[in-house]
Amino acid sequence: MAGEFRFTFGPWNIHEGADPFGPNVRKTIEFDKKLKMYKKLDFDGVQFHDDDAVPDMDVLPPEKIVKKASELRNKLENHGLTAEFVAPRLWEDPRTIDGGYTSNDPKCREYSIERSKRSIDIADALGTDLLVLWFAREGTYIREAKDSKVAVERIVEAINAMLEYNSKIRVCIEPKPNEPMDQAYIPTTGHAIALGLLCIDPDRVGVNIESAHAILAGLDPSDEMGFALAHKKLWTVHLNDQNGLKFDEDKSFGSVDLRRALNQVRILDKYDYGKNGEWVGLDVKAMRTQKDETATKHLRNSRTTFLRLLEISRALDDSKIDELIKERDYEELEQYVVESLIR
Ligand code: 3MF
Ligand code: MG
């Protein structure tokens, strides 16, 4: 237990504070300015939506997209930053209203697959082999709208097209049970890993576990991580926190339930997460009430909390824990863990 962790986040984590009931409350910070903030916040990696990297990609020919992404790679290098992953944004274009890969309209499905191939080109040009798929609209508002068996087959077909398109790319599924859809087709880590087994090259399909998404599915994020680790599928994480079953809050890591956060840090540390180049990703949002000047604190705070919990976890006496487990004295074990957090 002595690994080093490297941290990453996406530019969308510095945002204007709009919610479904109110407009922006903070000024937009342009992308180049955001890039300058990474190192100051002690982050070394950047996660991208495809159009964070190449904003006008839908109107550019493939060669131009690659050229722009290569220019961005130089810019990242100048900042001492690394691109961790690219994720196709398949939830804003009118062609993705009824889903991307699972849309009932074949033209929309085709668009989604083509767009994903362009995302892969961007990943390639940025020097990463990781493509994250958050299946935002791959689900339904009403169950009768889509056939769930066909939907799964269509997602498999789309992933196969990506795996065939680029022999190096690794596809990393970020499961989430709901929001924006009422019912999502790939709600949990188990679903994501099982989906990978249906693909032509299961070794190149893994998962991105987001704490809040697991909590929204009624699951413990560290157990989801354990499941993925047992399958050697935990290729990235989106750490954050979530206060019960409501909208996706993306709260700062550990801000709701420190013990739940401790257990995530602990399992990552125990199984040498990061040894194969995995990053500790955060997917956190500043509160809407936060003023412009202080709207990056949620990132620094989440990283600090992770590292503080790492210290606490490493200070726990494993032989004492083993003894309490042997004695089946879980009351004492629970108190030992709780005390470690309130000292
Ligand atoms: C939604 C999310 C997304 C994904 C991102 C990368 C906007 O709940 O968590 O963040 O993480 O699109 O896949
Ligand atoms: Mg996320």
Coordinates of C-alpha atoms and ligand atoms in Angstrom, one line a residue:
M1 CA 0.0 0.0 0.0
A2 CA 2.3 2.8 -1.1
G3 CA 1.3 3.8 -4.6
E4 CA 1.2 7.3 -5.9
F5 CA -2.0 8.7 -7.3
R6 CA -2.4 11.1 -10.3
F7 CA -5.5 13.2 -10.6
T8 CA -7.6 14.3 -13.5
F9 CA -10.9 16.1 -14.3
G10 CA -12.9 17.3 -17.3
P11 CA -13.2 21.0 -18.3
W12 CA -17.0 20.7 -17.7
N13 CA -16.2 20.5 -13.9
I14 CA -15.5 24.2 -14.0
H15 CA -18.9 25.5 -15.1
E16 CA -21.4 28.3 -15.0
G17 CA -23.8 26.9 -12.5
A18 CA -27.0 26.6 -14.5
D19 CA -29.5 24.0 -13.4
P20 CA -32.9 22.9 -14.9
F21 CA -34.6 25.7 -13.0
G22 CA -32.3 28.6 -13.5
P23 CA -29.7 30.1 -15.9
N24 CA -26.0 30.5 -15.6
V25 CA -24.8 32.4 -12.5
R26 CA -21.1 32.5 -13.3
K27 CA -19.1 33.8 -16.2
T28 CA -17.9 31.3 -18.8
I29 CA -14.2 30.6 -18.5
E30 CA -12.7 29.9 -21.9
F31 CA -11.0 26.5 -22.4
D32 CA -7.4 27.9 -22.6
K33 CA -7.9 29.6 -19.2
K34 CA -9.2 26.4 -17.7
L35 CA -6.1 24.5 -18.9
K36 CA -4.0 27.0 -17.0
M37 CA -5.9 26.1 -13.9
Y38 CA -5.1 22.4 -13.9
K39 CA -1.5 22.5 -12.5
K40 CA -2.4 25.2 -10.1
L41 CA -5.0 22.9 -8.6
D42 CA -2.5 20.0 -8.6
F43 CA -4.1 18.0 -11.4
D44 CA -2.0 16.5 -14.2
G45 CA -4.6 15.0 -16.5
V46 CA -7.5 16.2 -18.6
Q47 CA -10.6 14.3 -19.5
F48 CA -12.4 15.3 -22.6
H49 CA -15.7 15.2 -24.3
D50 CA -14.9 15.0 -28.0
D51 CA -16.2 18.5 -28.6
D52 CA -14.3 19.9 -25.6
A53 CA -11.3 19.0 -27.6
V54 CA -12.6 20.0 -31.1
P55 CA -15.6 22.2 -30.6
D56 CA -16.9 22.4 -34.2
M57 CA -16.2 18.7 -35.0
D58 CA -19.7 18.1 -36.4
V59 CA -19.0 20.5 -39.3
L60 CA -15.4 19.6 -40.0
P61 CA -14.0 16.8 -42.2
P62 CA -12.2 14.0 -40.4
E63 CA -8.6 15.2 -41.4
K64 CA -9.3 18.7 -39.9
I65 CA -10.6 17.1 -36.7
V66 CA -7.4 15.2 -36.3
K67 CA -5.3 18.2 -37.1
K68 CA -7.1 20.3 -34.5
A69 CA -6.7 17.5 -31.9
S70 CA -3.0 17.2 -32.7
E71 CA -2.6 21.0 -32.1
L72 CA -4.4 20.5 -28.8
R73 CA -2.0 17.7 -27.9
N74 CA 0.9 20.2 -28.3
K75 CA -0.9 22.7 -26.2
L76 CA -1.4 20.1 -23.4
E77 CA 2.2 19.2 -23.5
N78 CA 3.2 22.8 -23.1
H79 CA 1.1 22.9 -19.9
G80 CA 2.6 19.6 -18.8
L81 CA -0.8 17.9 -19.0
T82 CA -1.8 14.5 -20.4
A83 CA -5.1 13.6 -22.0
E84 CA -6.7 10.8 -20.0
F85 CA -9.8 9.9 -22.2
V86 CA -12.2 11.2 -24.8
A87 CA -16.0 10.7 -24.5
P88 CA -18.3 11.2 -27.5
R89 CA -21.0 13.7 -26.4
L90 CA -24.1 12.0 -27.7
W91 CA -26.8 13.9 -25.8
E92 CA -26.9 17.4 -27.2
D93 CA -27.3 17.1 -31.0
P94 CA -30.9 16.9 -32.3
R95 CA -30.0 13.6 -33.8
T96 CA -29.6 12.1 -30.3
I97 CA -32.9 13.2 -28.9
D98 CA -34.2 9.6 -28.8
G99 CA -30.9 8.1 -28.0
G100 CA -27.6 7.6 -29.8
Y101 CA -26.8 3.9 -30.5
T102 CA -30.4 2.9 -29.4
S103 CA -32.3 5.5 -31.3
N104 CA -35.3 4.2 -33.1
D105 CA -34.2 6.1 -36.2
P106 CA -31.4 4.3 -38.2
K107 CA -30.0 7.6 -39.5
C108 CA -29.5 8.8 -35.9
R109 CA -27.8 5.5 -35.0
E110 CA -25.5 6.0 -37.9
Y111 CA -24.7 9.5 -36.8
S112 CA -23.8 8.3 -33.3
I113 CA -21.5 5.6 -34.6
E114 CA -19.8 8.0 -37.0
R115 CA -19.4 10.6 -34.3
S116 CA -17.9 7.9 -32.0
K117 CA -15.3 7.1 -34.7
R118 CA -14.4 10.8 -34.8
S119 CA -14.0 10.7 -31.0
I120 CA -11.6 7.8 -31.4
D121 CA -9.6 9.8 -33.9
I122 CA -9.4 12.6 -31.4
A123 CA -8.3 10.2 -28.6
D124 CA -5.6 8.8 -30.9
A125 CA -4.4 12.3 -31.8
L126 CA -4.3 13.3 -28.2
G127 CA -2.2 10.2 -27.3
T128 CA -4.8 8.2 -25.3
D129 CA -6.3 4.8 -26.0
L130 CA -9.2 5.3 -23.7
L131 CA -12.7 6.1 -25.0
V132 CA -15.4 6.6 -22.3
L133 CA -19.0 6.0 -23.1
W134 CA -21.6 7.5 -20.8
F135 CA -24.8 6.3 -22.3
A136 CA -26.8 9.5 -21.5
R137 CA -29.8 8.9 -23.7
E138 CA -29.6 5.1 -24.2
G139 CA -32.8 4.3 -22.3
T140 CA -36.4 5.3 -22.3
Y141 CA -38.9 7.7 -20.7
I142 CA -41.6 5.0 -21.3
R143 CA -40.9 1.4 -21.4
E144 CA -42.9 0.7 -24.5
A145 CA -40.8 3.2 -26.6
K146 CA -37.9 0.8 -27.3
D147 CA -37.2 -3.0 -27.2
S148 CA -34.7 -3.6 -24.4
K149 CA -33.2 -6.7 -26.1
V150 CA -32.7 -4.9 -29.4
A151 CA -31.3 -1.9 -27.5
V152 CA -28.6 -4.0 -25.9
E153 CA -27.8 -5.6 -29.3
R154 CA -27.6 -2.1 -30.9
I155 CA -25.1 -0.9 -28.2
V156 CA -23.0 -4.1 -28.8
E157 CA -23.1 -3.4 -32.5
A158 CA -22.0 0.2 -32.0
I159 CA -19.1 -0.8 -29.6
N160 CA -18.0 -3.5 -32.1
A161 CA -17.9 -0.9 -34.8
M162 CA -15.6 1.2 -32.6
L163 CA -13.3 -1.8 -31.7
E164 CA -13.1 -2.7 -35.4
Y165 CA -12.4 0.9 -36.4
N166 CA -9.3 1.1 -34.2
S167 CA -7.4 -2.0 -33.0
K168 CA -5.8 -0.1 -30.0
I169 CA -8.8 1.7 -28.6
R170 CA -10.2 0.6 -25.2
V171 CA -13.9 1.3 -24.6
C172 CA -14.7 2.3 -21.0
I173 CA -18.4 2.3 -20.1
E174 CA -19.6 4.7 -17.4
P175 CA -22.9 3.2 -16.0
K176 CA -25.7 5.3 -14.6
P177 CA -29.2 4.1 -13.7
N178 CA -31.2 7.2 -14.6
E179 CA -31.0 10.9 -15.5
P180 CA -31.6 12.2 -18.1
M181 CA -33.5 9.0 -18.9
D182 CA -36.1 7.5 -16.6
Q183 CA -34.6 4.1 -17.2
A184 CA -31.1 3.5 -18.6
Y185 CA -30.1 0.3 -20.3
I186 CA -26.7 -0.1 -18.7
P187 CA -27.4 1.0 -15.1
T188 CA -24.6 -0.7 -13.1
T189 CA -21.0 -2.0 -13.3
G190 CA -22.3 -5.6 -13.6
H191 CA -24.4 -4.6 -16.7
A192 CA -21.4 -2.8 -18.2
I193 CA -19.0 -5.8 -17.7
A194 CA -21.6 -8.2 -19.0
L195 CA -22.2 -6.0 -22.0
G196 CA -18.5 -6.1 -22.7
L197 CA -18.6 -9.9 -22.9
L198 CA -21.0 -9.7 -25.8
C199 CA -18.6 -7.6 -27.8
I200 CA -16.0 -8.9 -30.3
D201 CA -13.1 -8.1 -28.1
P202 CA -14.1 -8.2 -24.4
D203 CA -10.6 -7.5 -23.3
R204 CA -10.9 -4.0 -24.7
V205 CA -14.2 -3.1 -22.9
G206 CA -14.0 -1.9 -19.3
V207 CA -15.7 0.5 -16.9
N208 CA -15.5 4.0 -15.5
I209 CA -17.2 3.9 -12.0
E210 CA -18.7 7.1 -10.8
S211 CA -19.5 7.2 -7.1
A212 CA -22.8 9.1 -7.4
H213 CA -24.0 6.8 -10.2
A214 CA -23.5 3.7 -8.0
I215 CA -25.2 5.5 -5.1
L216 CA -28.2 6.4 -7.4
A217 CA -28.4 2.6 -8.3
G218 CA -28.7 1.9 -4.5
L219 CA -25.2 0.4 -4.5
D220 CA -22.0 1.0 -2.6
P221 CA -19.4 2.5 -4.8
S222 CA -16.5 0.6 -3.2
D223 CA -18.3 -2.7 -3.8
E224 CA -18.8 -1.7 -7.4
M225 CA -15.1 -1.0 -7.6
G226 CA -14.3 -4.4 -6.1
F227 CA -16.5 -6.1 -8.7
A228 CA -14.7 -4.3 -11.5
L229 CA -11.3 -5.0 -10.0
A230 CA -12.1 -8.7 -9.7
H231 CA -12.7 -8.6 -13.5
K232 CA -9.6 -6.4 -14.2
K233 CA -12.0 -3.8 -15.6
L234 CA -11.5 -0.7 -13.5
W235 CA -9.8 1.5 -16.0
T236 CA -10.9 4.9 -14.6
V237 CA -13.1 6.4 -11.9
H238 CA -15.3 9.4 -11.4
L239 CA -15.2 10.1 -7.7
N240 CA -17.7 12.4 -6.2
D241 CA -20.6 12.2 -3.6
Q242 CA -24.3 12.1 -3.6
N243 CA -26.9 12.9 -0.9
G244 CA -29.5 10.2 -1.3
L245 CA -31.7 9.2 -4.2
K246 CA -32.4 12.4 -6.1
F247 CA -30.9 14.3 -9.1
D248 CA -27.3 13.6 -9.9
E249 CA -25.5 16.0 -7.5
D250 CA -21.8 15.6 -8.3
K251 CA -20.9 16.8 -4.9
S252 CA -17.3 17.0 -3.7
F253 CA -15.7 13.7 -2.9
G254 CA -16.4 12.7 0.7
S255 CA -18.7 15.7 1.4
V256 CA -21.7 13.5 2.2
D257 CA -20.4 10.3 3.6
L258 CA -16.8 10.1 4.7
R259 CA -16.8 6.5 5.6
R260 CA -18.2 5.6 2.1
A261 CA -15.4 7.7 0.6
L262 CA -12.8 6.1 2.8
N263 CA -13.8 2.7 1.6
Q264 CA -13.4 3.8 -2.1
V265 CA -9.9 5.2 -1.4
R266 CA -9.1 2.1 0.6
I267 CA -10.0 -0.4 -2.1
L268 CA -8.2 1.6 -4.8
D269 CA -5.1 1.7 -2.7
K270 CA -5.3 -1.9 -1.6
Y271 CA -5.4 -3.2 -5.2
D272 CA -2.7 -0.8 -6.5
Y273 CA -5.1 1.2 -8.6
G274 CA -2.9 3.5 -10.8
K275 CA -0.1 0.9 -11.2
N276 CA -1.1 0.4 -14.8
G277 CA -1.5 4.1 -15.5
E278 CA -5.1 4.5 -14.2
W279 CA -6.0 8.0 -13.1
V280 CA -8.0 9.2 -10.2
G281 CA -10.8 11.1 -12.0
L282 CA -13.1 13.5 -10.3
D283 CA -16.6 14.4 -11.7
V284 CA -17.6 17.2 -9.3
K285 CA -19.6 20.4 -9.7
A286 CA -19.3 23.6 -7.7
M287 CA -22.5 24.6 -5.9
R288 CA -24.7 27.1 -7.8
T289 CA -24.2 29.5 -4.9
Q290 CA -20.4 29.7 -5.4
K291 CA -19.0 33.0 -6.6
D292 CA -16.8 33.2 -9.8
E293 CA -13.5 33.6 -7.9
T294 CA -14.0 30.5 -5.7
A295 CA -15.7 28.2 -8.2
T296 CA -12.8 25.7 -8.4
K297 CA -12.6 24.9 -4.7
H298 CA -14.7 21.7 -5.2
L299 CA -11.8 20.3 -7.3
R300 CA -9.0 21.1 -4.9
N301 CA -11.2 20.0 -1.9
S302 CA -12.0 16.7 -3.5
R303 CA -8.4 15.9 -4.1
T304 CA -7.4 17.0 -0.6
T305 CA -10.1 14.8 0.9
F306 CA -8.9 11.8 -1.1
L307 CA -5.4 12.3 0.1
R308 CA -6.4 12.8 3.7
L309 CA -8.5 9.6 3.6
L310 CA -5.6 7.8 2.0
E311 CA -3.5 8.8 5.1
I312 CA -6.3 7.6 7.4
S313 CA -6.7 4.3 5.5
R314 CA -2.9 3.6 5.5
A315 CA -2.8 4.4 9.3
L316 CA -5.4 1.7 10.0
D317 CA -3.8 -1.3 11.7
D318 CA -4.4 -4.3 9.4
S319 CA -3.4 -6.9 12.0
K320 CA -6.0 -5.4 14.4
I321 CA -8.6 -5.5 11.6
D322 CA -7.7 -9.1 10.8
E323 CA -8.0 -10.0 14.5
L324 CA -11.4 -8.4 14.8
I325 CA -12.6 -10.2 11.7
K326 CA -11.3 -13.5 13.1
E327 CA -13.2 -12.8 16.4
R328 CA -16.2 -11.8 14.3
D329 CA -16.3 -8.6 16.5
Y330 CA -17.8 -6.4 13.8
E331 CA -19.1 -3.9 16.4
E332 CA -15.6 -3.2 17.5
L333 CA -14.4 -3.1 13.9
E334 CA -17.0 -0.6 13.0
Q335 CA -16.1 1.6 16.0
Y336 CA -12.4 1.4 15.0
V337 CA -13.2 2.7 11.5
V338 CA -15.5 5.4 12.8
E339 CA -13.0 6.6 15.4
S340 CA -10.3 6.8 12.6
L341 CA -12.6 9.4 10.9
I342 CA -13.4 11.5 14.0
R343 CA -10.0 11.8 15.5
Ligands
3MF1 C1 -23.1 12.4 -16.2 C2 -21.7 12.3 -16.2 C3 -20.9 12.8 -17.4 C4 -19.8 11.9 -17.8 C5 -19.0 12.5 -18.9 C6 -17.9 11.6 -19.3 C7 -21.0 15.1 -17.7 O1 -23.7 11.9 -15.1 O2 -21.1 11.8 -15.2 O3 -20.4 14.1 -17.0 O4 -19.0 11.6 -16.7 O5 -19.8 12.8 -19.9 O6 -18.3 10.4 -19.7
MG2 MG -19.2 11.1 -14.7

